[in-house]
Coordinates of N, CA and C in Angstrom, one line a residue:
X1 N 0.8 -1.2 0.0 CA 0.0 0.0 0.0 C 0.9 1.3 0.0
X2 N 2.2 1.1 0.5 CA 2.9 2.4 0.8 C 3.5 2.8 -0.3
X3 N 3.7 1.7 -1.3 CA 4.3 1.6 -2.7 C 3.0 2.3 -3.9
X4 N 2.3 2.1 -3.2 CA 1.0 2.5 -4.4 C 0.8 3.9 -4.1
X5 N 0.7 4.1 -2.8 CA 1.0 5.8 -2.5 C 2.1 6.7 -3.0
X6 N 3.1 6.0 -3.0 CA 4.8 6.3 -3.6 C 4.2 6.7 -5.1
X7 N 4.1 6.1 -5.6 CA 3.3 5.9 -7.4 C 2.4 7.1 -7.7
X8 N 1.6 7.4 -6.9 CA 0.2 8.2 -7.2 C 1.2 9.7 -6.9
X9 N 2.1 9.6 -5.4 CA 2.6 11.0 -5.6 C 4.0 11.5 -6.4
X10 N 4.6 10.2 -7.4 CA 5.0 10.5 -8.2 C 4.4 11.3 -9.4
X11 N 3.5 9.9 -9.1 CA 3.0 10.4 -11.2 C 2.1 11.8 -11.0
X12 N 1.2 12.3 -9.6 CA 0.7 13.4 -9.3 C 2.0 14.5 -9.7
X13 N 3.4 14.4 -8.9 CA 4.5 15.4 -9.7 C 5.0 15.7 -10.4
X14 N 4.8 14.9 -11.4 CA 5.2 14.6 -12.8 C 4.2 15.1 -13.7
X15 N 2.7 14.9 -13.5 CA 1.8 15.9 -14.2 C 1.9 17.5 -13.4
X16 N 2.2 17.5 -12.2 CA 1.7 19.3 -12.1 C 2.7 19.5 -12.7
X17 N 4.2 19.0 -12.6 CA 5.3 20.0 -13.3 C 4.8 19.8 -14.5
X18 N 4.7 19.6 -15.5 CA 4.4 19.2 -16.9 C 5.6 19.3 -17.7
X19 N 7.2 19.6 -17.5 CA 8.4 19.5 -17.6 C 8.6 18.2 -17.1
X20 N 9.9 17.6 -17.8 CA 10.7 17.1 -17.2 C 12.2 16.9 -15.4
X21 N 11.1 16.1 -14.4 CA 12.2 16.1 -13.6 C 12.7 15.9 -13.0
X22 N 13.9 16.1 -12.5 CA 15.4 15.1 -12.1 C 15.2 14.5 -11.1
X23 N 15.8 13.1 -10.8 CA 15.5 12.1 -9.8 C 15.7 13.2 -8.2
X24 N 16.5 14.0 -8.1 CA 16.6 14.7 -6.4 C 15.3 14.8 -6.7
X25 N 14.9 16.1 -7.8 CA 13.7 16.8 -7.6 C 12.7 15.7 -6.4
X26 N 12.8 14.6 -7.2 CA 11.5 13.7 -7.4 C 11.5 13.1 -6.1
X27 N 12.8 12.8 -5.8 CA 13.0 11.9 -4.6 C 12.4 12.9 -3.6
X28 N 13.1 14.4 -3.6 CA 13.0 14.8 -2.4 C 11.8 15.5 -2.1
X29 N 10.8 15.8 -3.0 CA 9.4 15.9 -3.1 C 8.0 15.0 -2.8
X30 N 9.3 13.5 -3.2 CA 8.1 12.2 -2.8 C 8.7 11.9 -1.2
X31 N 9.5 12.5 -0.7 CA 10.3 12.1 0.7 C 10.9 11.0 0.5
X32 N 11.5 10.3 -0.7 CA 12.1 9.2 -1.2 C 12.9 9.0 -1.5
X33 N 14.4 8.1 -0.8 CA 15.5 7.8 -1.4 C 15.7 7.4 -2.4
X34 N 16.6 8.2 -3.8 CA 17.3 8.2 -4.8 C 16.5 6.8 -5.4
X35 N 17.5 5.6 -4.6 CA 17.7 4.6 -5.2 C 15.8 3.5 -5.4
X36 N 15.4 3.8 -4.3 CA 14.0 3.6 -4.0 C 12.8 4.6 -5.2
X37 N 13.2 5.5 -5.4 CA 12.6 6.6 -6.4 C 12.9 6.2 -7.9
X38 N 13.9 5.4 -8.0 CA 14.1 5.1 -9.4 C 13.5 3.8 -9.6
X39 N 13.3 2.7 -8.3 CA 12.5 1.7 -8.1 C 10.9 1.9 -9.0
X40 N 10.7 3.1 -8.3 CA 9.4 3.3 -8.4 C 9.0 3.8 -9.7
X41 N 10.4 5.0 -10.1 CA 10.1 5.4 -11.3 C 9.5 3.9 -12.5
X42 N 10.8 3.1 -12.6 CA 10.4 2.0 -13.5 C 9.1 1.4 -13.2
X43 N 8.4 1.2 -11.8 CA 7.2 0.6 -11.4 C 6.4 1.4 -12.1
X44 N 6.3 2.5 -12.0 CA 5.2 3.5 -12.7 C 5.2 3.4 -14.2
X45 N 6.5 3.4 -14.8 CA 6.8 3.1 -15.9 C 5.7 1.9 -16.9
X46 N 6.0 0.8 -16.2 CA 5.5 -0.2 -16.7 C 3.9 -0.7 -16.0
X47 N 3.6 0.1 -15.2 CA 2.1 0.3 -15.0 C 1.2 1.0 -16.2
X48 N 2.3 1.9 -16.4 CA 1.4 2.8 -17.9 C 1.6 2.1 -18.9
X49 N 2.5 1.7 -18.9 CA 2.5 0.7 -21.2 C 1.6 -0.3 -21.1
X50 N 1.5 -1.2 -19.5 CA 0.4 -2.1 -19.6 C -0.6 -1.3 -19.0
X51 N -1.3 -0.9 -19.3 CA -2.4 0.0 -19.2 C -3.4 0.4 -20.3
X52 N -3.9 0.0 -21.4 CA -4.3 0.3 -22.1 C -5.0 1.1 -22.6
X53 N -6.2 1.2 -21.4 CA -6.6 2.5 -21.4 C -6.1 3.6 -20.8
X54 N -4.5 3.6 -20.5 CA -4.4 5.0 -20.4 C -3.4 5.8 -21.4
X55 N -3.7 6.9 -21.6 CA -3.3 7.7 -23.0 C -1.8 8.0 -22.7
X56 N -1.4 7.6 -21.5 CA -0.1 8.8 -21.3 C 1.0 7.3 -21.0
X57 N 2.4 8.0 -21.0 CA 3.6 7.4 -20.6 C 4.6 7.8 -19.8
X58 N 5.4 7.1 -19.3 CA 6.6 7.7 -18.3 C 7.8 7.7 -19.1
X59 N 8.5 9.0 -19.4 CA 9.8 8.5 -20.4 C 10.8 9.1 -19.4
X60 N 12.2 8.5 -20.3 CA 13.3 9.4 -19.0 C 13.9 10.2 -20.0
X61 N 14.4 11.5 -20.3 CA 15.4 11.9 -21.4 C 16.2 12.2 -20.4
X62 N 17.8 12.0 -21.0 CA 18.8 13.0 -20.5 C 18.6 12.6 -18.5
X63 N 18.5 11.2 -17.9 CA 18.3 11.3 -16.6 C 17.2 12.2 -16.1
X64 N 16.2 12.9 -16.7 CA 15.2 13.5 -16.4 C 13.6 12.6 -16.5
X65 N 12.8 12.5 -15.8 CA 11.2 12.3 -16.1 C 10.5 13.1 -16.3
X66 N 9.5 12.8 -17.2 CA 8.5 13.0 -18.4 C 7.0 12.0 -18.1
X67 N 6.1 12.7 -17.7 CA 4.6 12.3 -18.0 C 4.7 12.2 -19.8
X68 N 4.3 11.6 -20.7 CA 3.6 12.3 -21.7 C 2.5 11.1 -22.5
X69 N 2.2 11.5 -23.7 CA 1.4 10.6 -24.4 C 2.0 10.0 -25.2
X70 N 1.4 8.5 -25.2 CA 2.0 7.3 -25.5 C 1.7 7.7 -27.0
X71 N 2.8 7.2 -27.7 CA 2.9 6.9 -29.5 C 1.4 6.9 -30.2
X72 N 0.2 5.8 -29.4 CA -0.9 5.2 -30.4 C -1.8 6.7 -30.1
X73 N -1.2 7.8 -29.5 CA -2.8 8.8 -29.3 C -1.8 10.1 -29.5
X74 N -0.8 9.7 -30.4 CA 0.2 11.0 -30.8 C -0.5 11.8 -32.2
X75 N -1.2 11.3 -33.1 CA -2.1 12.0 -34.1 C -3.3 13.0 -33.5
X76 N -4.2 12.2 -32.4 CA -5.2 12.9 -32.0 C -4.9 14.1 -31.5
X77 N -3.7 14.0 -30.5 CA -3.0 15.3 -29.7 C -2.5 16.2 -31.0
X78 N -1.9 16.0 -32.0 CA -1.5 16.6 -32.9 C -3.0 17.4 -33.7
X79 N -3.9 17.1 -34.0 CA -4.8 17.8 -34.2 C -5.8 18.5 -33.3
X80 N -5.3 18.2 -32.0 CA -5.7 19.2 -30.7 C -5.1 20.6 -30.9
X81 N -3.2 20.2 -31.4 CA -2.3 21.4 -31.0 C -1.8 21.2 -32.3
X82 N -2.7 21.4 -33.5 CA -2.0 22.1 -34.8 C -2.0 22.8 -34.9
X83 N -0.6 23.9 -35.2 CA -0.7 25.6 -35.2 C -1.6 25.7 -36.9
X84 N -2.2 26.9 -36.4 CA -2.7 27.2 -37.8 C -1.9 27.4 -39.4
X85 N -0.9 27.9 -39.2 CA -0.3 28.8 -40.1 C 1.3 28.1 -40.1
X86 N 1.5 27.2 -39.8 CA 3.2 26.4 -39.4 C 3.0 25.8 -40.5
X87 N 3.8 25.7 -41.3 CA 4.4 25.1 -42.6 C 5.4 23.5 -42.0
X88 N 5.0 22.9 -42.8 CA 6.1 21.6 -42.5 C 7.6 21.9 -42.8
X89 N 8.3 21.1 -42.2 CA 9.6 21.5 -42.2 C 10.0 21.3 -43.8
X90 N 11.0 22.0 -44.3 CA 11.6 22.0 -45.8 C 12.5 21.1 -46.0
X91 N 12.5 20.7 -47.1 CA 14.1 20.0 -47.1 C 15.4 20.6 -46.4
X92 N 15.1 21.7 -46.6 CA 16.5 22.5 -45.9 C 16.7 22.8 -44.7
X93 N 15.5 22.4 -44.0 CA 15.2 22.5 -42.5 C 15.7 21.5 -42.1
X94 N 15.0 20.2 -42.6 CA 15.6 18.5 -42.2 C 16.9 18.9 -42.3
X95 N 17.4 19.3 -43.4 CA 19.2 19.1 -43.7 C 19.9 20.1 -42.7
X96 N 19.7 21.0 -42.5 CA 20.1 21.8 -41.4 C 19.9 21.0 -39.9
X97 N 18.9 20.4 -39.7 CA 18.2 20.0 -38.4 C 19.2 18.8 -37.9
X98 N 19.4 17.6 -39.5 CA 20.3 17.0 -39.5 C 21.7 17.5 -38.9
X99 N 22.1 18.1 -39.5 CA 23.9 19.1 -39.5 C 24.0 19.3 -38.1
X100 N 23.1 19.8 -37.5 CA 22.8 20.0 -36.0 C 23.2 19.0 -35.0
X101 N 22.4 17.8 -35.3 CA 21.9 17.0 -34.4 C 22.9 15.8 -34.4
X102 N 23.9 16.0 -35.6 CA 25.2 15.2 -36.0 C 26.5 15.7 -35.4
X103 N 26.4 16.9 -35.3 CA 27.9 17.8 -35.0 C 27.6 18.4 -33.4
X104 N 26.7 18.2 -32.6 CA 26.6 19.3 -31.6 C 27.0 19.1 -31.0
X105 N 27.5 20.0 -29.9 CA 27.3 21.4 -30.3 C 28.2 22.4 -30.9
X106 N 27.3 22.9 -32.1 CA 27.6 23.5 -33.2 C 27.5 24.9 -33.6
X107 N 28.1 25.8 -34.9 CA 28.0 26.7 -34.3 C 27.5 26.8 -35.8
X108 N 26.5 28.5 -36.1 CA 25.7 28.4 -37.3 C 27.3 28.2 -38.1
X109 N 28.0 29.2 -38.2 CA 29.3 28.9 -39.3 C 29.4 27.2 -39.5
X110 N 29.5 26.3 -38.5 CA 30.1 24.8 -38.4 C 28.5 24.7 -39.6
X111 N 27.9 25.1 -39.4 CA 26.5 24.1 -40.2 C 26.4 24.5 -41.5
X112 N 26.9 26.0 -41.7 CA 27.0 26.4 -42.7 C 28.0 25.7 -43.9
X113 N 28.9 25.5 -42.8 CA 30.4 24.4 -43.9 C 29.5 23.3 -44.4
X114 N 29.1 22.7 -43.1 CA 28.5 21.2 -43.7 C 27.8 21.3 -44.7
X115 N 26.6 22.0 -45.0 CA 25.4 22.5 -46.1 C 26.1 23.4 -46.9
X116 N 27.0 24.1 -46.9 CA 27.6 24.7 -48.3 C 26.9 25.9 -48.9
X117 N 26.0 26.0 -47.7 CA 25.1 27.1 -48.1 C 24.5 28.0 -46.5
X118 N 24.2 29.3 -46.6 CA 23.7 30.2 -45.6 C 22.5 29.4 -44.6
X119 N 23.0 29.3 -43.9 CA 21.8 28.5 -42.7 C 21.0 29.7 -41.7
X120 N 21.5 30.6 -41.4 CA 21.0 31.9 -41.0 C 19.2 31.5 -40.5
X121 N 18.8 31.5 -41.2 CA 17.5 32.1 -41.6 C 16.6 30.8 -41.3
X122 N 17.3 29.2 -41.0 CA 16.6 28.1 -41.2 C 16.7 27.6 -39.9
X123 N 18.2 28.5 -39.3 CA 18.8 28.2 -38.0 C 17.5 28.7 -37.2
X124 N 17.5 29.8 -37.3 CA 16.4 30.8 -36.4 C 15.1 30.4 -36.5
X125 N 14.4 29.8 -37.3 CA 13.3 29.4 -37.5 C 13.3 27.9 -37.0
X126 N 14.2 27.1 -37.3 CA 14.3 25.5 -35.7 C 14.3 26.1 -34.8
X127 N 15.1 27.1 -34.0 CA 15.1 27.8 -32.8 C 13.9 28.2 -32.5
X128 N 12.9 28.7 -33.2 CA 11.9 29.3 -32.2 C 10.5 28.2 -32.8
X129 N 10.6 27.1 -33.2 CA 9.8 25.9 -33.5 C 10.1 25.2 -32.2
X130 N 11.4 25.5 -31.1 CA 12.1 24.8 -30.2 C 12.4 23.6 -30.6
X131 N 13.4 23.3 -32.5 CA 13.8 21.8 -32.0 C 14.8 22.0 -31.8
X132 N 15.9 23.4 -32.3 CA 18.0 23.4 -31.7 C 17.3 24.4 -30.3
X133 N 18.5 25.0 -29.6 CA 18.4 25.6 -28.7 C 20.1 26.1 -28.7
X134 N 20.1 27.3 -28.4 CA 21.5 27.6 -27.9 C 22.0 26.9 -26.5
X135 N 23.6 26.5 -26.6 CA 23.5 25.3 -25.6 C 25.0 26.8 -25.1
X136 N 25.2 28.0 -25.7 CA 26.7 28.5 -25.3 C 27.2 29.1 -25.8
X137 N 28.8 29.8 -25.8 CA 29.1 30.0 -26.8 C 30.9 29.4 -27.0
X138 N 31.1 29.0 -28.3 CA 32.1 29.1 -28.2 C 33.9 29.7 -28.0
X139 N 34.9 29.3 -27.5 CA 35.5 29.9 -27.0 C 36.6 30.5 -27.5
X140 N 36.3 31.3 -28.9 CA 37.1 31.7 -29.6 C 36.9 32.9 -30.2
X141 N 37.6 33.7 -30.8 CA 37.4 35.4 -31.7 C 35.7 35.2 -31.8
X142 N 34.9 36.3 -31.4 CA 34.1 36.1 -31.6 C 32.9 35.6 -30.9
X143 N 33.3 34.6 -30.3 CA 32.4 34.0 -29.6 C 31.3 33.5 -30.0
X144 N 31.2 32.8 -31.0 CA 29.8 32.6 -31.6 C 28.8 31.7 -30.8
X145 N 28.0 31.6 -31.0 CA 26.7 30.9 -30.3 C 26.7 29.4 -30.5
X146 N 26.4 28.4 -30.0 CA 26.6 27.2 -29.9 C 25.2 26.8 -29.8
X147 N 25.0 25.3 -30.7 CA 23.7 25.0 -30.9 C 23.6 23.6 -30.4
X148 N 22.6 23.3 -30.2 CA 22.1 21.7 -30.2 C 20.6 21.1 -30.3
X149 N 19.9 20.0 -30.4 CA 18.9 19.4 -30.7 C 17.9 19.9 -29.5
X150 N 16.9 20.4 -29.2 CA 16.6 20.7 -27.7 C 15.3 19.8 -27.2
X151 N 15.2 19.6 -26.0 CA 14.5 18.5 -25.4 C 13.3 18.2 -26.2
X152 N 12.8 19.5 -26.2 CA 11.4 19.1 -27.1 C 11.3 18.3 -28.9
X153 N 13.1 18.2 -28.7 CA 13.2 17.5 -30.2 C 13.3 15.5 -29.4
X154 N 13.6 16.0 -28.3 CA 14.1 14.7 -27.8 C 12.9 13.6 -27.4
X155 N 12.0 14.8 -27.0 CA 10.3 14.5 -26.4 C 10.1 14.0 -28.2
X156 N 9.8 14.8 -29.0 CA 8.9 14.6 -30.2 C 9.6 13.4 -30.9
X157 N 11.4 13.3 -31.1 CA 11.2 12.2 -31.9 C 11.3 11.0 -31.2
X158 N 11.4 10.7 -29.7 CA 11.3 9.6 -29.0 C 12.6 9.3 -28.8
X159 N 13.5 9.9 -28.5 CA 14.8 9.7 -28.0 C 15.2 10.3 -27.1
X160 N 15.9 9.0 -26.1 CA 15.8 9.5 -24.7 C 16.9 10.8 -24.6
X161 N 18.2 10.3 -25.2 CA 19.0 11.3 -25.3 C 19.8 11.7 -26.6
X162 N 20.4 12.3 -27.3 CA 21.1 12.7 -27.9 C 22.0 11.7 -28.8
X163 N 23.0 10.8 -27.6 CA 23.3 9.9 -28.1 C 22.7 8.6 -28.6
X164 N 21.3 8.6 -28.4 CA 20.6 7.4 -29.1 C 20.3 7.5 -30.8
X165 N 21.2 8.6 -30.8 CA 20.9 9.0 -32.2 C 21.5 7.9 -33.5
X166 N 20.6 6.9 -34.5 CA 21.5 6.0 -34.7 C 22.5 6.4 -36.2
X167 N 23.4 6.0 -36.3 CA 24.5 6.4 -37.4 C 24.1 6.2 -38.8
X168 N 24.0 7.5 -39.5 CA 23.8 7.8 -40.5 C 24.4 8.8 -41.6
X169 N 24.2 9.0 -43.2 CA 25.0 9.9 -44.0 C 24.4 11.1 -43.2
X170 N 25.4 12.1 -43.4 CA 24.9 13.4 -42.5 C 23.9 14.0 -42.9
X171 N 24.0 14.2 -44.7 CA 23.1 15.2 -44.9 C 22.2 14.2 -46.4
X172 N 22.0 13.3 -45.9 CA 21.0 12.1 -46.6 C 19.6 12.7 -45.8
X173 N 18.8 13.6 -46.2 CA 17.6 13.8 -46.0 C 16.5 12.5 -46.0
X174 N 16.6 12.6 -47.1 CA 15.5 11.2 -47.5 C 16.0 10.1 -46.4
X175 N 17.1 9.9 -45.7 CA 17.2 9.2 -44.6 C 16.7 9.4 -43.8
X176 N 17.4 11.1 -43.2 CA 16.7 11.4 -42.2 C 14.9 11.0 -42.1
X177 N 14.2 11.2 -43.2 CA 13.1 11.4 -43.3 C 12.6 10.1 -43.4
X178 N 13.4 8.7 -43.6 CA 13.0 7.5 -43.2 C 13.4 7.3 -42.0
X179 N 14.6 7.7 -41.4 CA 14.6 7.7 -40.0 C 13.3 7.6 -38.9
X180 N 12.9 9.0 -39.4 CA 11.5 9.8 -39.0 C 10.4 8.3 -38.4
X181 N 10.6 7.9 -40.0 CA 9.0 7.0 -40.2 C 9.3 5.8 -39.7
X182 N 11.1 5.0 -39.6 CA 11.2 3.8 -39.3 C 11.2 4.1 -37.2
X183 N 11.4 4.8 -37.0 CA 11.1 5.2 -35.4 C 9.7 4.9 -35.4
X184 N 8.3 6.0 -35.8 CA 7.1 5.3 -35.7 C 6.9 4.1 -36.0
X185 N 7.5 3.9 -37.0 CA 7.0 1.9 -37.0 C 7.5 1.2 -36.1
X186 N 9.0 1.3 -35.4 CA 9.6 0.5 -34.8 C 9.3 0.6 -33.8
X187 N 8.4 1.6 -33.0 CA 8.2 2.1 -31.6 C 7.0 0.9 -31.2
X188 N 6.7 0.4 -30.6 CA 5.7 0.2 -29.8 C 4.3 1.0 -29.9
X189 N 3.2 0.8 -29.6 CA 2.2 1.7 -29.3 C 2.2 2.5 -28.1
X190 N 3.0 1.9 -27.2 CA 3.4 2.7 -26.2 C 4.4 2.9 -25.9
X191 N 5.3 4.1 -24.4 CA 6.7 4.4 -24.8 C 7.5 3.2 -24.5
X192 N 8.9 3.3 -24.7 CA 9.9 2.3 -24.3 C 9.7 2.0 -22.7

């Protein structure tokens, strides 16, 4: 019974924040040792994927927790929160998004070499879509700005972290863009 209360006032913390977060947070909010909290985290975990009727999942990115919605009710929510007026990403966006998410953290110049072409304009527009994020700057003449993939790319394409990224041609779009679809197929109806 004390384990099922552990559960309810996790996953209750994990919805109010609606962010991803970190095992202290969690432990020290459920009054729960580290090692006992991560117990629990997986118990909660695998209470949701067998659960059928419930819409939502437990993921971890980056050593962080995540409430969110499981893979099979990821269209429905998408036509809850379709912006009006957002254009699908371009080929040039994927290849840039790519360049990014291969080399980070990167700087617009480093992405510019890779693509052979002005990224400026494609950079800034992933940035405020939130899938790169400035992660810095680097430490040279200049100082330019430093980029990387940012959580909410980690949340959307199902990757817990960065390095689960699997190896591919860099700027092979049409990959990337089977990438995309062989993740939905390969996923489960619910999360990992």
């Amino acid at each position: 019974m004390a384990n099922e209360n552990k559960l309810s006032e996790l996953e209750a913390l994990l919805y109010a924040a609606g962010d991803p977060l970190d095992l202290a947070t969690l432990a020290s909010c459920s009054e729960t040792d580290q090692e006992v909290c991560v117990e629990l985290l997986h118990e909660l975990q695998e209470k949701l994927e067998e659960d059928k009727a419930c819409g939502l999942c437990l993921r971890e990115i980056e050593g962080r927790w995540l409430l969110t919605i499981k893979l099979s009710c990821k269209e429905s929510c998408a036509r809850l929160f379709r912006p009006g007026h957002q254009a699908p990403l371009s080929s040039a966006a994927y290849e840039t998004l790519a360049a990014v998410l291969y080399n980070q953290p990167v700087t617009r110049a480093q992405v510019e070499e890779v693509r052979g072409v002005n990224s400026d304009g494609i950079m800034s527009r992933l940035e405020e879509r939130g899938l790169i994020e400035s992660c810095g700057v680097l430490e040279q003449v200049g100082r330019p700005a430093l980029f990387r993939v940012s959580e909410r790319f980690l949340i959307e394409s199902g990757l817990r972290s960065a390095e689960d990224i699997p190896a591919m041609d860099l700027l092979m779009v049409d990959s990337l863009r089977q990438w995309e679809e062989s993740a939905d197929e390969q996923k489960p109806d619910d999360c990992d």
